[in-house]
Coordinates of N, CA and C in Angstrom, one line a residue:
M1 N 13.1 -35.5 -42.5 CA 13.6 -34.1 -42.0 C 12.5 -33.1 -41.9
T2 N 11.5 -33.2 -42.4 CA 10.4 -32.4 -42.4 C 9.6 -32.5 -40.9
A3 N 9.6 -33.9 -40.3 CA 9.1 -34.3 -38.8 C 10.0 -33.6 -37.8
E4 N 11.3 -33.8 -38.3 CA 12.2 -33.2 -37.2 C 12.2 -31.6 -37.0
L5 N 12.0 -31.0 -38.4 CA 11.7 -29.5 -38.1 C 10.7 -29.0 -37.4
H6 N 9.6 -29.7 -37.9 CA 8.0 -29.8 -37.3 C 8.3 -29.7 -35.4
S7 N 9.0 -30.9 -35.0 CA 9.4 -31.2 -33.9 C 10.1 -30.2 -33.0
R8 N 11.2 -29.6 -33.5 CA 11.9 -28.8 -33.1 C 11.2 -27.3 -33.0
R9 N 10.3 -27.0 -34.1 CA 9.5 -26.0 -34.1 C 8.5 -26.0 -32.8
T10 N 8.0 -27.1 -32.6 CA 7.1 -27.2 -32.0 C 7.5 -27.0 -30.1
V11 N 8.7 -27.8 -30.0 CA 9.7 -27.8 -28.7 C 9.7 -26.2 -28.5
L12 N 10.2 -25.6 -29.4 CA 10.7 -24.2 -29.2 C 9.4 -23.3 -28.9
T13 N 8.3 -23.2 -29.8 CA 7.1 -22.6 -29.7 C 6.7 -23.0 -28.2
T14 N 6.3 -24.1 -27.8 CA 6.0 -24.7 -26.5 C 6.8 -24.0 -25.2
G15 N 8.2 -24.3 -25.3 CA 9.4 -23.5 -24.6 C 9.0 -22.1 -24.2
A16 N 8.5 -21.2 -25.4 CA 8.5 -19.9 -25.3 C 6.9 -19.3 -24.4
A17 N 6.1 -20.4 -24.9 CA 5.0 -20.3 -24.2 C 5.2 -20.4 -22.6
V18 N 5.7 -21.3 -22.3 CA 5.6 -21.8 -20.9 C 6.8 -20.5 -20.1
A19 N 7.9 -20.2 -20.8 CA 8.8 -18.8 -20.3 C 7.6 -18.0 -20.2
G20 N 7.1 -17.4 -21.1 CA 6.1 -16.2 -21.0 C 5.1 -16.4 -19.8
A21 N 4.5 -17.6 -19.7 CA 3.7 -17.7 -18.5 C 4.6 -17.6 -17.3
A22 N 5.6 -18.0 -17.2 CA 6.3 -18.0 -15.7 C 6.7 -16.3 -15.5
V23 N 7.0 -15.7 -16.5 CA 7.4 -14.5 -16.3 C 6.2 -13.8 -16.1
G24 N 5.0 -14.1 -16.8 CA 3.9 -13.1 -16.1 C 3.2 -13.6 -14.8
A25 N 3.6 -14.6 -14.3 CA 3.2 -15.3 -13.0 C 4.2 -14.4 -11.9
V26 N 5.5 -14.3 -12.3 CA 6.5 -13.3 -11.5 C 6.1 -12.0 -11.0
A27 N 5.6 -11.5 -12.7 CA 5.2 -10.1 -12.3 C 4.0 -9.8 -11.7
L28 N 3.0 -10.7 -11.6 CA 1.7 -10.5 -10.8 C 2.1 -10.8 -9.4
T29 N 3.0 -11.6 -9.0 CA 3.7 -11.7 -7.6 C 4.1 -10.7 -7.0
A30 N 4.7 -9.9 -8.0 CA 5.3 -8.7 -7.5 C 4.3 -7.5 -7.0
C31 N 3.2 -7.6 -7.6 CA 2.0 -6.5 -7.4 C 1.4 -6.9 -6.0
G32 N 1.4 -8.2 -5.6 CA 0.6 -8.3 -4.3 C 1.2 -9.7 -3.7
S33 N 0.3 -10.0 -2.8 CA 0.6 -11.1 -2.1 C -0.7 -12.0 -1.5
D34 N -0.7 -13.0 -1.2 CA -1.9 -13.8 -0.8 C -2.3 -13.1 0.9
S35 N -1.3 -12.1 1.4 CA -2.0 -11.6 2.7 C -2.3 -10.5 2.2
N36 N -2.4 -9.7 1.1 CA -3.1 -8.6 1.0 C -4.4 -8.7 0.5
P37 N -5.5 -8.2 0.7 CA -6.6 -8.2 0.3 C -7.0 -7.9 -1.3
P38 N -7.6 -8.5 -1.9 CA -7.7 -8.0 -3.6 C -8.7 -6.6 -3.3
S39 N -8.6 -6.1 -4.8 CA -9.3 -4.8 -4.8 C -11.0 -5.0 -4.4
G40 N -11.4 -4.1 -3.7 CA -12.9 -4.2 -3.2 C -13.1 -4.9 -2.1
S41 N -12.2 -5.4 -1.4 CA -12.3 -6.0 0.1 C -11.8 -5.0 1.0
T42 N -12.3 -5.1 2.1 CA -11.8 -3.9 3.3 C -11.0 -4.8 4.1
A43 N -9.7 -4.0 4.1 CA -8.6 -4.7 4.9 C -8.6 -3.9 6.1
A44 N -8.4 -4.9 7.2 CA -8.2 -4.6 8.8 C -7.0 -3.6 9.0
P45 N -7.2 -2.7 9.4 CA -6.2 -1.8 10.1 C -5.1 -2.7 10.8
P46 N -4.0 -2.4 10.8 CA -2.9 -2.9 11.9 C -3.5 -2.7 13.2
A47 N -3.2 -3.9 14.1 CA -3.8 -3.7 15.3 C -2.4 -3.1 16.5
A48 N -2.9 -2.1 17.1 CA -1.8 -1.5 17.8 C -2.7 -1.6 19.2
A49 N -1.7 -1.6 20.3 CA -1.9 -1.6 21.7 C -2.4 -0.2 21.8
P50 N -3.6 -0.1 22.7 CA -3.9 1.3 23.3 C -2.7 1.9 23.5
G51 N -2.7 3.4 23.5 CA -1.2 4.0 24.2 C 0.0 3.8 23.5
E52 N 0.1 3.2 22.4 CA 1.4 3.1 21.4 C 1.8 4.3 20.9
T53 N 2.6 4.7 21.0 CA 3.1 5.8 20.7 C 3.7 5.8 19.0
L54 N 3.2 6.6 18.0 CA 3.7 6.4 16.9 C 4.5 7.3 16.4
T55 N 4.3 8.6 16.8 CA 5.4 9.9 16.3 C 4.8 10.9 17.1
A56 N 5.9 11.7 17.2 CA 5.8 13.2 17.9 C 4.9 14.1 16.7
L57 N 3.9 14.9 17.6 CA 3.1 15.8 16.4 C 3.6 16.6 15.9
S58 N 4.6 17.0 16.6 CA 5.7 18.4 16.3 C 6.5 17.8 15.0
D59 N 6.7 16.5 14.7 CA 7.3 15.9 13.4 C 6.4 16.3 12.1
I60 N 5.4 16.5 12.3 CA 4.4 16.6 11.2 C 3.8 18.1 11.1
E61 N 3.8 18.7 9.6 CA 3.4 20.0 9.4 C 1.8 19.7 9.4
V62 N 1.1 20.9 9.8 CA -0.4 20.7 9.7 C -0.6 20.6 8.0
G63 N -1.7 19.5 7.9 CA -2.1 19.4 6.7 C -1.1 18.0 6.0
K64 N 0.2 18.0 6.7 CA 0.9 16.9 5.9 C 0.9 15.5 6.6
A65 N 1.6 14.7 6.2 CA 1.4 13.3 6.8 C 2.9 12.5 6.8
K66 N 3.0 11.7 7.7 CA 4.2 11.1 7.7 C 4.1 9.7 8.1
A67 N 4.8 8.8 7.2 CA 4.9 7.2 7.3 C 5.6 6.9 8.9
A68 N 5.0 5.9 9.6 CA 5.6 5.6 10.5 C 5.3 4.0 10.8
K69 N 5.8 3.4 11.9 CA 5.4 2.1 12.2 C 4.8 1.9 13.4
T70 N 4.5 0.7 13.6 CA 3.7 0.3 14.8 C 4.6 -0.6 15.6
A71 N 4.5 -0.7 17.1 CA 5.5 -1.5 17.4 C 6.0 -3.0 17.1
D72 N 4.8 -3.4 16.2 CA 5.3 -4.9 15.8 C 5.9 -4.6 14.3
G73 N 6.1 -3.4 13.7 CA 6.7 -3.2 12.6 C 5.4 -3.1 11.6
K74 N 4.4 -2.9 11.6 CA 3.1 -2.7 10.5 C 3.1 -1.1 10.0
D75 N 3.2 -0.8 8.7 CA 3.5 0.4 8.2 C 1.9 1.2 8.5
V76 N 1.9 2.2 9.1 CA 1.0 3.2 9.1 C 1.3 4.8 8.6
I77 N 0.2 5.5 8.4 CA 0.6 6.8 8.0 C 0.1 7.8 9.3
V78 N 0.5 8.6 9.7 CA -0.1 9.5 10.6 C -0.3 11.0 9.9
T79 N -1.2 11.6 10.0 CA -1.6 13.0 9.4 C -1.7 14.1 10.3
R80 N -1.2 15.1 10.3 CA -1.4 16.4 11.5 C -2.7 17.0 10.7
T81 N -3.9 16.7 11.2 CA -5.2 17.6 10.6 C -5.5 18.9 11.1
A82 N -5.1 19.2 12.2 CA -5.0 20.6 12.6 C -4.0 20.7 13.6
E83 N -3.8 22.1 14.2 CA -3.0 22.1 15.2 C -2.6 21.2 16.4
G84 N -3.8 20.6 16.9 CA -3.5 19.9 18.0 C -4.1 18.2 17.8
T85 N -4.6 18.2 16.5 CA -5.0 16.8 16.2 C -4.4 16.1 15.1
A86 N -4.5 14.8 15.3 CA -4.0 13.8 14.1 C -4.9 12.7 14.0
A87 N -4.8 12.1 12.7 CA -5.7 11.0 11.8 C -4.2 10.0 12.0
A88 N -4.7 8.5 11.8 CA -4.0 7.4 11.4 C -4.5 6.6 10.5
F89 N -4.0 5.8 9.6 CA -4.3 5.1 8.5 C -3.3 4.0 8.5
S90 N -3.8 2.9 8.0 CA -2.8 1.8 7.4 C -2.3 2.5 6.2
A91 N -1.1 2.0 6.0 CA 0.0 2.4 4.6 C -0.3 1.7 3.7
I92 N -0.9 0.4 4.0 CA -1.0 -0.5 2.7 C -2.5 -0.1 2.1
C93 N -1.9 0.0 0.5 CA -3.2 0.2 -0.5 C -4.1 -0.7 -0.8
T94 N -5.3 -0.2 -0.8 CA -6.5 -1.4 -0.8 C -6.5 -2.1 -2.1
H95 N -5.7 -1.6 -2.9 CA -5.9 -2.1 -4.4 C -5.0 -3.4 -4.5
Q96 N -3.4 -3.4 -4.3 CA -2.8 -4.5 -4.3 C -1.6 -4.8 -3.1
G97 N -1.9 -3.5 -2.2 CA -1.1 -4.1 -1.0 C 0.3 -3.4 -1.0
C98 N 0.6 -2.5 -1.8 CA 2.0 -1.8 -1.8 C 1.7 -0.8 -0.7
A99 N 3.0 -0.4 -0.3 CA 2.8 0.6 1.1 C 2.7 2.1 0.4
V100 N 1.8 2.9 0.7 CA 1.6 4.3 0.0 C 2.6 5.2 0.6
V101 N 3.0 6.2 0.1 CA 3.9 7.4 0.3 C 3.2 8.6 0.5
P102 N 3.6 9.3 1.5 CA 2.8 10.8 1.9 C 3.5 11.7 1.0
E103 N 2.7 12.5 0.4 CA 3.3 13.5 -0.7 C 2.4 14.8 -0.4
G104 N 2.6 15.7 0.7 CA 1.9 16.7 1.0 C 0.6 16.3 1.6
A105 N -0.6 16.7 0.7 CA -2.0 16.4 1.4 C -2.3 15.3 1.2
E106 N -1.5 14.3 0.2 CA -2.0 13.1 -0.5 C -1.2 12.0 -0.1
L107 N -1.6 10.8 -0.3 CA -0.9 9.7 -0.1 C -0.8 8.9 -1.5
K108 N 0.2 8.5 -2.1 CA 0.3 8.3 -3.4 C 0.8 6.6 -3.3
C109 N 0.3 5.7 -3.9 CA 0.8 4.2 -4.2 C 1.5 4.4 -5.3
P110 N 3.0 3.8 -5.0 CA 3.9 4.1 -6.1 C 3.6 2.9 -7.3
C111 N 2.9 1.5 -6.6 CA 2.7 0.6 -7.9 C 1.8 1.0 -8.9
H112 N 0.8 1.3 -8.6 CA -0.1 1.6 -9.6 C -0.9 3.0 -9.7
N113 N -0.4 3.8 -9.2 CA -0.6 5.2 -8.7 C -2.0 5.7 -8.2
S114 N -2.5 4.8 -7.4 CA -3.8 5.2 -6.8 C -3.3 6.7 -5.8
I115 N -4.2 7.3 -5.7 CA -4.0 8.5 -4.6 C -4.8 8.3 -3.4
F116 N -4.7 8.9 -2.3 CA -6.0 8.8 -1.1 C -5.5 10.1 -0.6
D117 N -6.7 10.8 0.1 CA -6.8 12.0 0.8 C -6.1 11.6 2.1
A118 N -4.7 12.4 2.6 CA -4.0 12.0 3.6 C -5.0 12.7 5.1
A119 N -6.0 13.5 5.0 CA -6.6 13.6 6.1 C -7.7 12.6 6.4
T120 N -8.3 11.8 5.2 CA -9.4 11.0 5.6 C -9.0 9.5 5.1
G121 N -8.1 9.5 4.4 CA -8.0 8.1 3.8 C -8.8 7.6 2.6
A122 N -9.6 8.8 2.2 CA -10.6 8.2 1.2 C -9.6 8.2 -0.4
V123 N -10.4 7.5 -1.1 CA -9.5 7.4 -2.6 C -9.9 8.7 -3.2
K124 N -8.7 9.0 -4.1 CA -9.1 10.4 -4.7 C -8.8 9.9 -6.2
K125 N -8.2 8.9 -6.6 CA -7.9 8.6 -7.7 C -7.6 7.0 -7.5
G126 N -8.3 6.0 -8.7 CA -7.7 4.6 -8.3 C -6.8 3.9 -9.4
P127 N -6.5 3.0 -9.3 CA -7.3 1.7 -9.5 C -8.0 1.6 -8.0
A128 N -7.3 2.0 -6.9 CA -8.2 1.6 -5.4 C -9.5 2.0 -5.7
D129 N -10.4 1.3 -5.0 CA -11.7 1.4 -4.8 C -12.3 1.7 -3.4
Q130 N -11.4 1.2 -2.3 CA -11.7 1.4 -1.1 C -10.8 2.3 0.0
P131 N -11.3 3.1 0.8 CA -10.3 4.0 1.4 C -9.4 3.2 2.4
L132 N -8.2 3.9 2.7 CA -7.5 3.5 3.5 C -8.2 2.8 4.9
P133 N -7.8 2.0 5.7 CA -8.6 1.8 6.8 C -7.9 2.7 8.0
S134 N -8.7 3.1 8.5 CA -8.3 4.1 9.8 C -7.9 3.4 11.1
I135 N -7.0 4.2 12.1 CA -6.7 3.6 13.3 C -7.0 4.8 14.1
A136 N -7.5 4.3 15.3 CA -8.1 5.4 16.2 C -6.7 5.9 17.1
V137 N -6.4 7.4 16.8 CA -5.3 7.8 17.6 C -6.0 9.0 18.5
K138 N -5.0 9.6 19.2 CA -5.3 10.8 20.0 C -3.9 11.1 20.4
V139 N -3.7 12.7 20.6 CA -2.5 13.4 20.9 C -2.5 13.5 22.5
T140 N -1.6 12.7 22.9 CA -1.1 12.9 24.4 C 0.0 13.6 24.6
N141 N 0.3 14.5 25.5 CA 1.7 15.2 26.0 C 2.5 15.3 24.7
G142 N 2.0 15.7 23.3 CA 2.7 16.1 22.3 C 2.9 14.7 21.2
Q143 N 2.4 13.7 21.8 CA 2.6 12.6 21.1 C 1.4 12.0 20.6
V144 N 1.5 11.6 19.4 CA 0.2 10.6 18.6 C 0.7 9.3 19.2
V145 N -0.4 8.9 19.6 CA -0.5 7.5 20.4 C -1.9 6.9 19.9
T146 N -1.9 5.6 19.6 CA -3.3 4.8 19.3 C -4.3 4.8 20.6
A147 N -5.6 5.0 20.3 CA -6.5 5.1 21.3 C -7.1 3.9 21.5

């Protein structure tokens, strides 16, 4: 009878360990994917054809940012840096690949709380340690377009 209990206990302990490992793997998968670079690497900004319209400049207050998409569906952030100028960055956090969200003059990652400067893409608070990749833009006829 002791051998039977030991065997049952071993099976239950092993099963719990395997289940815990599976849950951990799923949780880590939710943080990022193989297509997103790990922390410390430099991500390439989304490719956009020159002249592609991202948003109207008038849709963004000076000093604020707005989420947008490229024609091929890539997430970008467009910031109105001054009355007639704008800047743009990849919206993908350089830490684990989550999409950042504009909040006033900052861009916040909802996954791990990294904070970026909306005007420059620079890291203000980690865990991200690389800035958001910039995207060349210009203002043409009131539209923010890729340069």
